[in-house]
Amino acid sequence: MAWLQRLTATVTEDELFEILASQRPPKAKLARQQIRGRVVKVLAEQLKALDSSASPARTADAWLQEGGEDGDLLQGTTFVVEETVPWDGAVGGADALDEVADLFDAYLYATRESLDALTLWTAYSHTYDSFGLSPILDISSPTKRCGKSTGVVVIRHTSRAPLLSGNITPAALFRAVEAWKPTLLIDEADTFAKMSDELRGILNAGHTRDTAFVVRAEGDANEPRLFSTWAPKVVAAIGRLPDTIEDRSIRIVLTRKPVGIVKRDAFDPEGVRQDCEQPRRKLARFVLDNLDEIASAKVERPDGLHDRAWNNWRPLFAVAAAAGGDWPKRAVEAAKALNPSSDDGDTEDVGTLALRHVWEVLEPAGELATVDILVYLIAKDEGPWAKWWEAQVAKGELKGPSARLAKLLKPFGIKPKQLWIDDKKVRGYDAADFTTETVSAYLEKDGRDGRDGRTEARSGAGSTVPTVPTVFLEGGREGARPLPGDDGYLAGMFAVFEAGHITEGEWKQAELAHRFVVQAVAA
């Protein structure tokens, strides 16, 4: 082609671009792909000779995009940010939030606290840039048909600049955020074959403004460039998200509505759009008129929220404070309802739960063999221990459970060691290895340590009264401490039960522990 030959004869960069701009790219996709390769090759030679920093590939792509009538070489459709036109007049903050809460209530079967959290987070999406931390909104359910996608649709029509995707790659995520600064909504996250480490890392990094970027090499020169990951994000999935994402999230758990309860259809596109139009515009007006007040709001941390939970909820509390009315109170109630006290084992990670349960049994005893600790854990109703280890311990197969327990405790600096207990060399744990810092950071709750609160009341009642845990009986035979599996253990424990010092449940726990040890020894 003559004009390609002219490109090779140019002497300036401006001439090069003028010749290229004067040519109309072909319409057919195959022809466009072929011409692109030839243009890139010529541009690479010429731009190098001209000592230009322009990218040959990007220059060719820009020409194809601007000159082609049938679209460019890229597949898909260009995203257009849906900007919200604020309501014409002034809007009361409490009234605006009330309308959005009523909207969620019309479409979703959920607790009032969950609806309020959805409302506050949606309002936050309009003012996210006022804060240094961006909590992910985690909408989950135990099974399908619980309303997750419905919730995402309503958020899509009430949040700022929404971008909804049923699947997304790490590269697409940070490029979308960099280009459009959207409210990113990821639905059906559980259908991802497996959330990649890279995607999880990008979602985690976007939690704080200071870390909300990735570095990638771009262009023919592999120039390092920063891409932002700072944006409000919603992730909806069946089941639980990875722990690191949940820890950075406000988690809403939706359940299936009972038969007979009717909610609006979120998949009537025109209907949901009309329902959301006014509440979204009023929300945008409230936020626009109160940006400074929201950003500078002084809010108090309620009791019961740990540091990360409070960081996640703080922006929502600021929105509630600026809105006024009963919303500050509702924000507190929602935060407490959706963040149960850490005393609830379901909210603890399994490592911290293991640490707490081991401390319960080890603190009063001083030191214990691993097998005795395993027996205690298995006998507890709380935690996964019975499910994990009951069958193995009953057969005397202790190696696997012992190794897994050691792995759970290792991050806290707690390791098993060789001990002498009752003139026997055993492998176990020593309470002295629990440092003051470990106890303070992980085991103290509301001014108490890991004990169950009954130890002190029983400690002066006589040598036959057990301390926590109740599967152990202090005193007994001369100089010895009867343990599960020992002669006289059950008789002694029954005497303690008869005397009213332990409950029937604790007595049954002791029986179970004794049976496990006897079976393990016999195996």
Coordinates of C-alpha atoms in Angstrom, one line a residue:
M1 CA 0.0 0.0 0.0
A2 CA 1.3 3.4 -1.0
W3 CA 0.5 5.1 2.2
L4 CA 2.4 2.5 4.2
Q5 CA 5.4 3.2 2.1
R6 CA 4.9 6.9 2.8
L7 CA 5.0 6.1 6.5
T8 CA 8.5 4.7 6.1
A9 CA 9.7 7.9 4.5
T10 CA 8.4 10.4 7.2
V11 CA 10.9 12.5 9.0
T12 CA 8.9 13.8 12.0
E13 CA 6.5 12.2 14.4
D14 CA 3.7 14.7 13.5
E15 CA 4.0 13.7 9.8
L16 CA 3.7 10.0 10.8
F17 CA 0.5 10.6 12.7
E18 CA -1.0 12.8 10.0
I19 CA -0.5 10.2 7.3
L20 CA -2.0 7.5 9.6
A21 CA -5.0 9.7 10.5
S22 CA -5.7 10.4 6.8
Q23 CA -6.3 6.8 6.0
R24 CA -9.6 5.0 6.6
P25 CA -9.2 1.5 8.2
P26 CA -10.9 -1.4 6.5
K27 CA -14.4 -2.5 7.7
A28 CA -13.9 -6.3 7.7
K29 CA -12.5 -7.6 11.0
L30 CA -10.0 -10.0 9.4
A31 CA -8.7 -7.2 7.1
R32 CA -8.4 -4.9 10.2
Q33 CA -6.4 -7.5 12.1
Q34 CA -4.0 -7.9 9.1
I35 CA -3.5 -4.2 8.6
R36 CA -2.9 -3.7 12.3
G37 CA 0.1 -6.0 12.2
R38 CA 1.6 -4.2 9.3
V39 CA 1.0 -0.8 10.8
V40 CA 2.5 -1.8 14.1
K41 CA 5.6 -3.1 12.4
V42 CA 6.2 0.1 10.4
L43 CA 5.4 2.3 13.4
A44 CA 7.9 0.4 15.6
E45 CA 10.7 1.0 13.1
Q46 CA 9.8 4.6 12.6
L47 CA 9.1 5.6 16.2
K48 CA 12.4 4.0 17.3
A49 CA 14.3 5.9 14.6
L50 CA 12.6 9.1 15.8
D51 CA 13.5 8.3 19.4
S52 CA 9.8 8.6 20.2
S53 CA 8.2 7.2 23.5
A54 CA 4.9 6.6 21.7
S55 CA 3.7 2.9 21.7
P56 CA 3.3 1.4 18.2
A57 CA 0.6 -0.9 19.3
R58 CA -1.4 1.7 21.1
T59 CA -1.1 4.2 18.2
A60 CA -2.4 1.5 15.8
D61 CA -5.3 0.6 18.0
A62 CA -6.2 4.3 18.5
W63 CA -6.3 4.7 14.7
L64 CA -8.5 1.6 14.2
Q65 CA -10.9 2.7 16.9
E66 CA -11.3 6.3 15.6
G67 CA -11.5 5.3 11.9
G68 CA -13.6 2.2 11.8
E69 CA -17.3 2.3 11.2
D70 CA -18.0 -1.3 12.4
G71 CA -16.4 -0.9 15.8
D72 CA -12.8 -1.6 16.8
L73 CA -10.9 -4.9 17.2
L74 CA -12.0 -5.2 20.8
Q75 CA -14.9 -7.4 21.7
G76 CA -17.7 -6.4 24.1
T77 CA -19.4 -3.1 24.7
T78 CA -18.0 0.1 26.1
F79 CA -19.3 0.8 29.6
V80 CA -21.0 4.1 30.1
V81 CA -21.0 5.4 33.7
E82 CA -24.6 6.0 34.9
E83 CA -24.4 9.3 36.7
T84 CA -27.2 10.2 39.1
V85 CA -28.9 13.5 38.8
P86 CA -29.5 14.8 42.3
W87 CA -33.1 15.7 43.5
D88 CA -34.0 19.2 42.6
G89 CA -34.7 20.5 46.1
A90 CA -33.2 20.1 49.6
V91 CA -33.8 16.6 51.1
G92 CA -33.8 15.6 54.8
G93 CA -31.3 12.9 55.4
A94 CA -33.5 10.8 57.6
D95 CA -36.3 10.9 55.1
A96 CA -33.9 10.0 52.2
L97 CA -32.6 7.0 54.1
D98 CA -36.2 6.0 55.1
E99 CA -37.2 5.8 51.5
V100 CA -34.3 3.6 50.6
A101 CA -34.9 1.3 53.6
D102 CA -38.5 1.0 52.5
L103 CA -37.4 0.1 49.0
F104 CA -35.1 -2.7 50.3
D105 CA -38.0 -3.9 52.5
A106 CA -40.3 -4.0 49.5
Y107 CA -38.0 -6.3 47.6
L108 CA -36.1 -8.4 50.2
Y109 CA -37.0 -10.7 53.1
A110 CA -34.5 -9.6 55.7
T111 CA -34.2 -8.4 59.3
R112 CA -34.7 -4.7 60.0
E113 CA -31.0 -4.5 60.9
S114 CA -29.9 -6.0 57.6
L115 CA -32.2 -3.6 55.7
D116 CA -30.7 -0.7 57.6
A117 CA -27.2 -1.9 56.9
L118 CA -27.9 -2.2 53.2
T119 CA -29.4 1.3 53.2
L120 CA -26.5 2.9 55.0
W121 CA -23.9 1.2 52.8
T122 CA -25.8 2.3 49.6
A123 CA -25.7 5.9 50.9
Y124 CA -22.0 5.5 51.7
S125 CA -21.3 4.5 48.1
H126 CA -22.3 8.1 47.1
T127 CA -19.7 9.5 49.5
Y128 CA -17.0 6.8 49.6
D129 CA -14.2 9.2 48.6
S130 CA -14.8 11.1 51.9
F131 CA -13.2 8.2 53.8
G132 CA -9.9 6.4 54.0
L133 CA -11.4 2.9 54.3
S134 CA -13.9 1.2 52.0
P135 CA -15.9 -1.7 53.6
I136 CA -16.9 -4.5 51.2
L137 CA -20.6 -5.3 51.3
D138 CA -20.8 -9.1 51.6
I139 CA -24.3 -10.4 50.7
S140 CA -24.4 -14.1 51.3
S141 CA -26.9 -16.9 51.9
P142 CA -26.8 -20.5 52.9
T143 CA -28.5 -21.6 49.6
K144 CA -30.0 -20.3 46.4
R145 CA -33.3 -18.4 46.1
C146 CA -32.7 -16.3 49.2
G147 CA -32.7 -12.8 47.5
K148 CA -29.0 -12.1 46.9
S149 CA -29.3 -11.2 43.3
T150 CA -32.4 -9.2 44.1
G151 CA -30.5 -7.2 46.7
V152 CA -27.7 -6.6 44.1
V153 CA -30.2 -5.3 41.6
V154 CA -31.7 -2.8 44.0
I155 CA -28.3 -1.6 45.0
R156 CA -27.4 -1.3 41.3
H157 CA -30.3 1.2 40.9
T158 CA -29.7 3.2 44.1
S159 CA -25.9 3.3 44.4
R160 CA -23.4 5.7 42.7
A161 CA -22.2 4.8 39.2
P162 CA -22.9 1.0 39.4
L163 CA -21.1 -1.6 37.4
L164 CA -22.6 -5.1 37.7
S165 CA -20.7 -8.2 36.8
G166 CA -21.5 -11.9 37.2
N167 CA -17.8 -12.7 36.9
I168 CA -14.6 -10.6 36.7
T169 CA -10.9 -11.2 36.3
P170 CA -8.3 -9.4 38.4
A171 CA -7.1 -7.4 35.4
A172 CA -10.6 -6.4 34.5
L173 CA -11.3 -5.3 38.0
F174 CA -8.5 -2.9 38.5
R175 CA -8.8 -1.5 34.9
A176 CA -12.5 -0.9 35.4
V177 CA -11.9 0.9 38.7
E178 CA -9.1 2.9 37.2
A179 CA -11.2 3.9 34.2
W180 CA -14.7 4.5 35.6
K181 CA -14.5 4.8 39.5
P182 CA -17.7 2.7 39.7
T183 CA -19.6 1.1 42.5
L184 CA -18.5 -2.5 41.6
L185 CA -21.1 -5.2 42.1
I186 CA -19.9 -8.8 41.8
D187 CA -22.8 -11.3 41.8
E188 CA -22.6 -15.1 41.9
A189 CA -19.1 -15.0 43.3
D190 CA -19.6 -18.6 44.4
T191 CA -19.7 -19.7 40.8
F192 CA -16.1 -18.7 40.2
A193 CA -14.2 -21.9 39.8
K194 CA -12.0 -20.7 42.7
M195 CA -11.4 -17.1 43.7
S196 CA -7.8 -16.6 42.6
D197 CA -5.1 -15.4 45.0
E198 CA -4.7 -12.4 42.8
L199 CA -8.4 -11.4 42.8
R200 CA -8.6 -11.9 46.5
G201 CA -5.5 -9.8 47.0
I202 CA -6.9 -7.0 44.9
L203 CA -10.2 -7.0 46.8
N204 CA -8.3 -7.0 50.1
A205 CA -5.9 -4.2 48.9
G206 CA -8.9 -2.0 48.0
H207 CA -10.0 -1.9 51.6
T208 CA -7.9 1.2 52.5
R209 CA -7.1 4.1 50.3
D210 CA -3.4 3.9 51.0
T211 CA -3.1 0.4 49.7
A212 CA -5.8 0.5 47.0
F213 CA -3.6 0.2 43.9
V214 CA -1.8 -2.4 41.9
V215 CA 1.4 -2.0 39.9
R216 CA 1.5 -3.4 36.4
A217 CA 4.1 -3.1 33.5
E218 CA 2.5 -1.4 30.5
G219 CA 3.5 -0.8 26.9
D220 CA 6.3 -2.1 24.8
A221 CA 8.8 -0.6 27.3
N222 CA 7.2 -2.4 30.2
E223 CA 6.8 0.9 32.1
P224 CA 5.5 0.3 35.7
R225 CA 2.1 2.0 36.1
L226 CA -0.2 2.3 39.0
F227 CA -3.9 1.2 38.8
S228 CA -6.4 2.2 41.4
T229 CA -8.6 -0.4 43.2
W230 CA -10.3 2.2 45.3
A231 CA -14.1 1.9 44.9
P232 CA -17.2 0.7 46.8
K233 CA -17.6 -3.1 46.2
V234 CA -20.4 -5.5 46.7
V235 CA -19.7 -9.3 46.6
A236 CA -22.7 -11.7 46.6
A237 CA -22.3 -15.4 47.0
I238 CA -23.8 -18.6 48.4
G239 CA -21.8 -19.6 51.4
R240 CA -18.9 -17.7 52.9
L241 CA -16.2 -15.6 51.3
P242 CA -12.5 -16.1 52.1
D243 CA -11.8 -15.0 55.7
T244 CA -9.6 -12.1 54.6
I245 CA -12.4 -10.7 52.6
E246 CA -15.1 -11.3 55.3
D247 CA -12.8 -9.5 57.7
R248 CA -13.0 -6.4 55.5
S249 CA -16.7 -6.7 55.0
I250 CA -20.1 -5.8 56.4
R251 CA -21.8 -9.2 56.1
I252 CA -25.5 -9.5 55.3
V253 CA -26.9 -13.1 55.5
L254 CA -30.2 -13.5 53.6
T255 CA -32.5 -16.5 54.1
R256 CA -35.4 -17.8 52.0
K257 CA -38.7 -16.1 52.6
P258 CA -41.5 -18.2 54.1
V259 CA -44.4 -19.3 51.9
G260 CA -47.0 -16.7 51.8
I261 CA -44.8 -13.6 52.0
V262 CA -44.8 -11.7 48.8
K263 CA -42.1 -9.2 47.7
R264 CA -41.7 -7.1 44.5
D265 CA -40.1 -8.6 41.4
A266 CA -36.6 -7.2 41.0
F267 CA -36.4 -8.7 37.5
D268 CA -39.0 -6.4 36.0
P269 CA -36.3 -4.0 34.7
E270 CA -38.6 -1.1 34.1
G271 CA -40.5 -1.6 37.4
V272 CA -37.4 -1.7 39.6
R273 CA -35.9 1.3 37.7
Q274 CA -39.0 3.4 38.3
D275 CA -39.1 2.3 42.0
C276 CA -35.5 3.3 42.5
E277 CA -35.4 6.5 40.6
Q278 CA -36.7 8.9 43.2
P279 CA -35.0 7.3 46.3
R280 CA -31.7 7.3 44.4
R281 CA -31.9 10.9 43.4
K282 CA -32.9 12.0 46.9
L283 CA -30.0 10.0 48.3
A284 CA -27.6 11.7 46.0
R285 CA -29.0 15.2 47.0
F286 CA -28.7 14.4 50.7
V287 CA -25.1 13.3 50.2
L288 CA -24.2 16.2 48.0
D289 CA -25.5 18.7 50.4
N290 CA -23.8 17.1 53.4
L291 CA -20.4 16.0 52.2
D292 CA -18.5 18.0 54.7
E293 CA -20.7 17.0 57.6
I294 CA -20.4 13.3 56.7
A295 CA -16.6 13.5 56.2
S296 CA -16.1 15.3 59.6
A297 CA -18.8 13.4 61.6
K298 CA -17.6 12.5 65.2
V299 CA -19.1 9.1 65.9
E300 CA -18.6 6.9 69.0
R301 CA -17.7 3.3 68.9
P302 CA -20.4 1.1 70.4
D303 CA -19.5 -1.7 72.9
G304 CA -18.9 -5.1 71.4
L305 CA -17.3 -4.2 68.1
H306 CA -13.6 -5.3 67.6
D307 CA -11.2 -2.9 65.8
R308 CA -11.7 -4.2 62.3
A309 CA -15.5 -4.3 62.6
W310 CA -15.6 -0.8 63.9
N311 CA -13.3 0.4 61.0
N312 CA -15.8 -1.1 58.6
W313 CA -18.8 0.4 60.2
R314 CA -17.4 3.9 60.9
P315 CA -18.3 5.3 57.4
L316 CA -21.9 4.1 57.8
F317 CA -22.1 5.6 61.3
A318 CA -20.9 8.9 59.8
V319 CA -23.7 8.8 57.2
A320 CA -26.3 8.0 59.9
A321 CA -25.0 10.9 62.1
A322 CA -25.4 13.3 59.2
A323 CA -28.9 12.0 58.4
G324 CA -30.1 12.4 62.0
G325 CA -33.5 11.2 63.2
D326 CA -33.4 7.7 64.6
W327 CA -30.7 6.6 62.1
P328 CA -27.7 6.9 64.6
K329 CA -29.5 4.5 66.9
R330 CA -30.4 2.2 64.0
A331 CA -26.8 2.1 62.9
V332 CA -25.7 1.0 66.3
E333 CA -28.4 -1.7 66.4
A334 CA -27.5 -3.0 63.0
A335 CA -23.8 -3.1 63.8
K336 CA -24.4 -5.1 67.0
A337 CA -26.9 -7.4 65.4
L338 CA -24.6 -8.2 62.4
N339 CA -21.4 -8.4 64.5
P340 CA -22.2 -10.8 67.4
S341 CA -19.8 -10.6 70.4
S342 CA -16.6 -12.5 69.9
D343 CA -17.7 -14.8 72.7
D344 CA -19.8 -16.5 70.1
G345 CA -17.6 -19.2 68.6
D346 CA -19.2 -18.9 65.2
T347 CA -17.6 -15.5 64.8
E348 CA -14.1 -16.6 65.8
D349 CA -11.7 -18.1 63.4
V350 CA -10.9 -21.7 64.2
G351 CA -7.3 -20.9 65.4
T352 CA -8.5 -18.4 68.0
L353 CA -11.2 -20.8 69.1
A354 CA -8.7 -23.5 69.6
L355 CA -6.5 -21.2 71.6
R356 CA -9.4 -20.2 73.8
H357 CA -10.5 -23.8 74.4
V358 CA -7.0 -25.0 75.2
W359 CA -6.5 -22.2 77.6
E360 CA -9.7 -23.1 79.4
V361 CA -8.4 -26.5 80.2
L362 CA -4.7 -25.7 80.6
E363 CA -4.9 -22.6 82.8
P364 CA -6.2 -24.3 85.9
A365 CA -4.2 -27.5 85.3
G366 CA -0.8 -25.9 84.6
E367 CA 0.3 -28.6 82.2
L368 CA -1.5 -31.4 80.3
A369 CA -0.8 -34.2 77.9
T370 CA -2.0 -33.5 74.3
V371 CA -4.4 -36.5 74.6
D372 CA -6.1 -35.0 77.6
I373 CA -6.5 -31.7 75.8
L374 CA -8.0 -33.5 72.8
V375 CA -10.4 -35.3 75.0
Y376 CA -11.6 -32.1 76.5
L377 CA -12.0 -30.4 73.1
I378 CA -14.0 -33.3 71.7
A379 CA -16.3 -33.3 74.7
K380 CA -17.2 -29.6 74.1
D381 CA -20.4 -28.7 72.3
E382 CA -18.8 -25.6 70.8
G383 CA -16.3 -25.9 67.9
P384 CA -15.6 -28.5 65.2
W385 CA -13.4 -30.7 67.4
A386 CA -15.8 -33.7 67.8
K387 CA -16.5 -33.7 64.1
W388 CA -12.8 -33.6 63.3
W389 CA -11.2 -35.9 65.8
E390 CA -13.8 -38.0 67.7
A391 CA -13.4 -41.1 65.5
Q392 CA -9.6 -41.0 65.5
V393 CA -9.2 -40.4 69.2
A394 CA -11.7 -43.2 70.0
K395 CA -9.4 -45.6 68.0
G396 CA -6.3 -44.3 69.7
E397 CA -5.1 -42.6 66.5
L398 CA -3.6 -39.5 68.0
K399 CA -1.0 -38.4 65.5
G400 CA -3.3 -36.6 63.1
P401 CA -5.3 -34.7 65.7
S402 CA -2.2 -33.8 67.7
A403 CA -0.5 -32.4 64.6
R404 CA -3.5 -30.4 63.5
L405 CA -3.9 -28.9 67.0
A406 CA -0.2 -28.0 67.0
K407 CA -0.7 -26.3 63.6
L408 CA -3.6 -24.2 64.9
L409 CA -1.7 -23.0 68.0
K410 CA 1.6 -22.4 66.2
P411 CA 0.8 -18.8 65.0
F412 CA 0.3 -17.8 68.6
G413 CA 3.7 -19.0 69.7
I414 CA 2.2 -22.0 71.5
K415 CA 4.0 -25.3 70.8
P416 CA 3.9 -28.8 72.3
K417 CA 6.8 -30.0 74.4
Q418 CA 8.0 -33.0 76.4
L419 CA 6.6 -32.9 79.9
W420 CA 6.7 -35.1 83.1
I421 CA 3.2 -35.6 84.4
D422 CA 2.4 -38.1 87.2
D423 CA 5.9 -39.6 86.7
K424 CA 5.3 -40.2 83.0
K425 CA 7.1 -38.6 80.1
V426 CA 4.4 -37.3 77.7
R427 CA 4.1 -34.7 74.9
G428 CA 1.8 -31.9 75.9
Y429 CA 1.3 -28.2 76.6
D430 CA 2.4 -25.9 79.4
A431 CA 0.3 -22.9 80.6
A432 CA 3.5 -21.0 81.1
D433 CA 3.9 -20.7 77.4
F434 CA 0.8 -18.5 77.2
T435 CA 2.3 -15.1 77.5
T436 CA 0.6 -12.1 79.1
E437 CA 0.4 -10.5 75.6
T438 CA -1.3 -13.6 74.1
V439 CA -3.9 -13.8 76.9
S440 CA -4.6 -10.1 76.7
A441 CA -4.9 -10.0 72.9
Y442 CA -6.9 -13.1 72.3
L443 CA -8.4 -14.5 75.5
E444 CA -9.6 -11.6 77.7
K445 CA -13.2 -10.7 77.1
D446 CA -15.0 -8.0 79.0
G447 CA -12.3 -8.0 81.7
R448 CA -12.3 -11.8 82.1
D449 CA -9.8 -14.3 81.0
G450 CA -10.5 -17.5 79.1
R451 CA -12.1 -19.3 82.1
D452 CA -15.8 -19.8 82.2
G453 CA -16.4 -17.7 85.4
R454 CA -17.0 -20.7 87.8
T455 CA -13.4 -21.4 88.7
E456 CA -13.1 -18.9 91.6
A457 CA -16.5 -19.9 93.1
R458 CA -15.4 -23.5 93.3
S459 CA -11.8 -23.2 94.2
G460 CA -12.5 -22.9 98.0
A461 CA -15.2 -25.5 98.2
G462 CA -12.9 -28.4 99.0
S463 CA -10.4 -30.7 97.2
T464 CA -13.2 -32.8 95.7
V465 CA -14.6 -29.9 93.7
P466 CA -13.2 -29.6 90.2
T467 CA -12.1 -26.4 88.6
V468 CA -12.6 -25.6 85.0
P469 CA -12.8 -27.8 83.0
T470 CA -15.0 -30.2 84.9
V471 CA -13.7 -33.3 83.3
F472 CA -10.8 -33.1 85.8
L473 CA -11.1 -33.7 89.5
E474 CA -8.5 -32.1 91.8
G475 CA -7.3 -34.2 94.7
G476 CA -8.5 -37.8 94.9
R477 CA -5.9 -40.6 95.4
E478 CA -2.9 -39.9 97.5
G479 CA -0.8 -37.4 95.7
A480 CA -2.4 -38.1 92.3
R481 CA -5.0 -36.4 90.3
P482 CA -7.6 -38.8 88.8
L483 CA -8.0 -38.1 85.1
P484 CA -10.3 -39.6 82.5
G485 CA -9.5 -43.2 82.1
D486 CA -8.2 -43.6 85.7
D487 CA -9.7 -45.9 88.3
G488 CA -12.0 -43.9 90.5
Y489 CA -12.4 -41.0 88.1
L490 CA -16.1 -41.6 87.3
A491 CA -16.9 -42.3 90.9
G492 CA -15.3 -39.1 92.0
M493 CA -17.0 -37.1 89.3
F494 CA -20.3 -38.6 90.2
A495 CA -19.8 -37.6 93.8
V496 CA -19.1 -34.0 92.7
F497 CA -22.3 -34.1 90.6
E498 CA -24.4 -35.5 93.5
A499 CA -23.1 -32.7 95.7
G500 CA -24.5 -30.2 93.3
H501 CA -21.1 -28.7 92.3
I502 CA -21.5 -29.5 88.6
T503 CA -24.4 -29.7 86.2
E504 CA -25.9 -32.9 84.6
G505 CA -24.4 -31.8 81.3
E506 CA -20.9 -31.5 82.9
W507 CA -21.3 -34.9 84.4
K508 CA -22.2 -36.3 81.0
Q509 CA -19.2 -34.5 79.5
A510 CA -17.0 -36.3 82.1
E511 CA -18.5 -39.7 81.2
L512 CA -17.8 -39.0 77.5
A513 CA -14.2 -38.0 78.2
H514 CA -13.6 -41.1 80.3
R515 CA -15.1 -43.4 77.6
F516 CA -12.8 -41.9 74.9
V517 CA -9.7 -42.5 77.0
V518 CA -10.6 -46.0 77.9
Q519 CA -11.3 -46.8 74.2
A520 CA -8.1 -45.2 73.1
V521 CA -6.0 -47.2 75.6
A522 CA -7.7 -50.4 74.6
A523 CA -7.2 -49.9 70.9

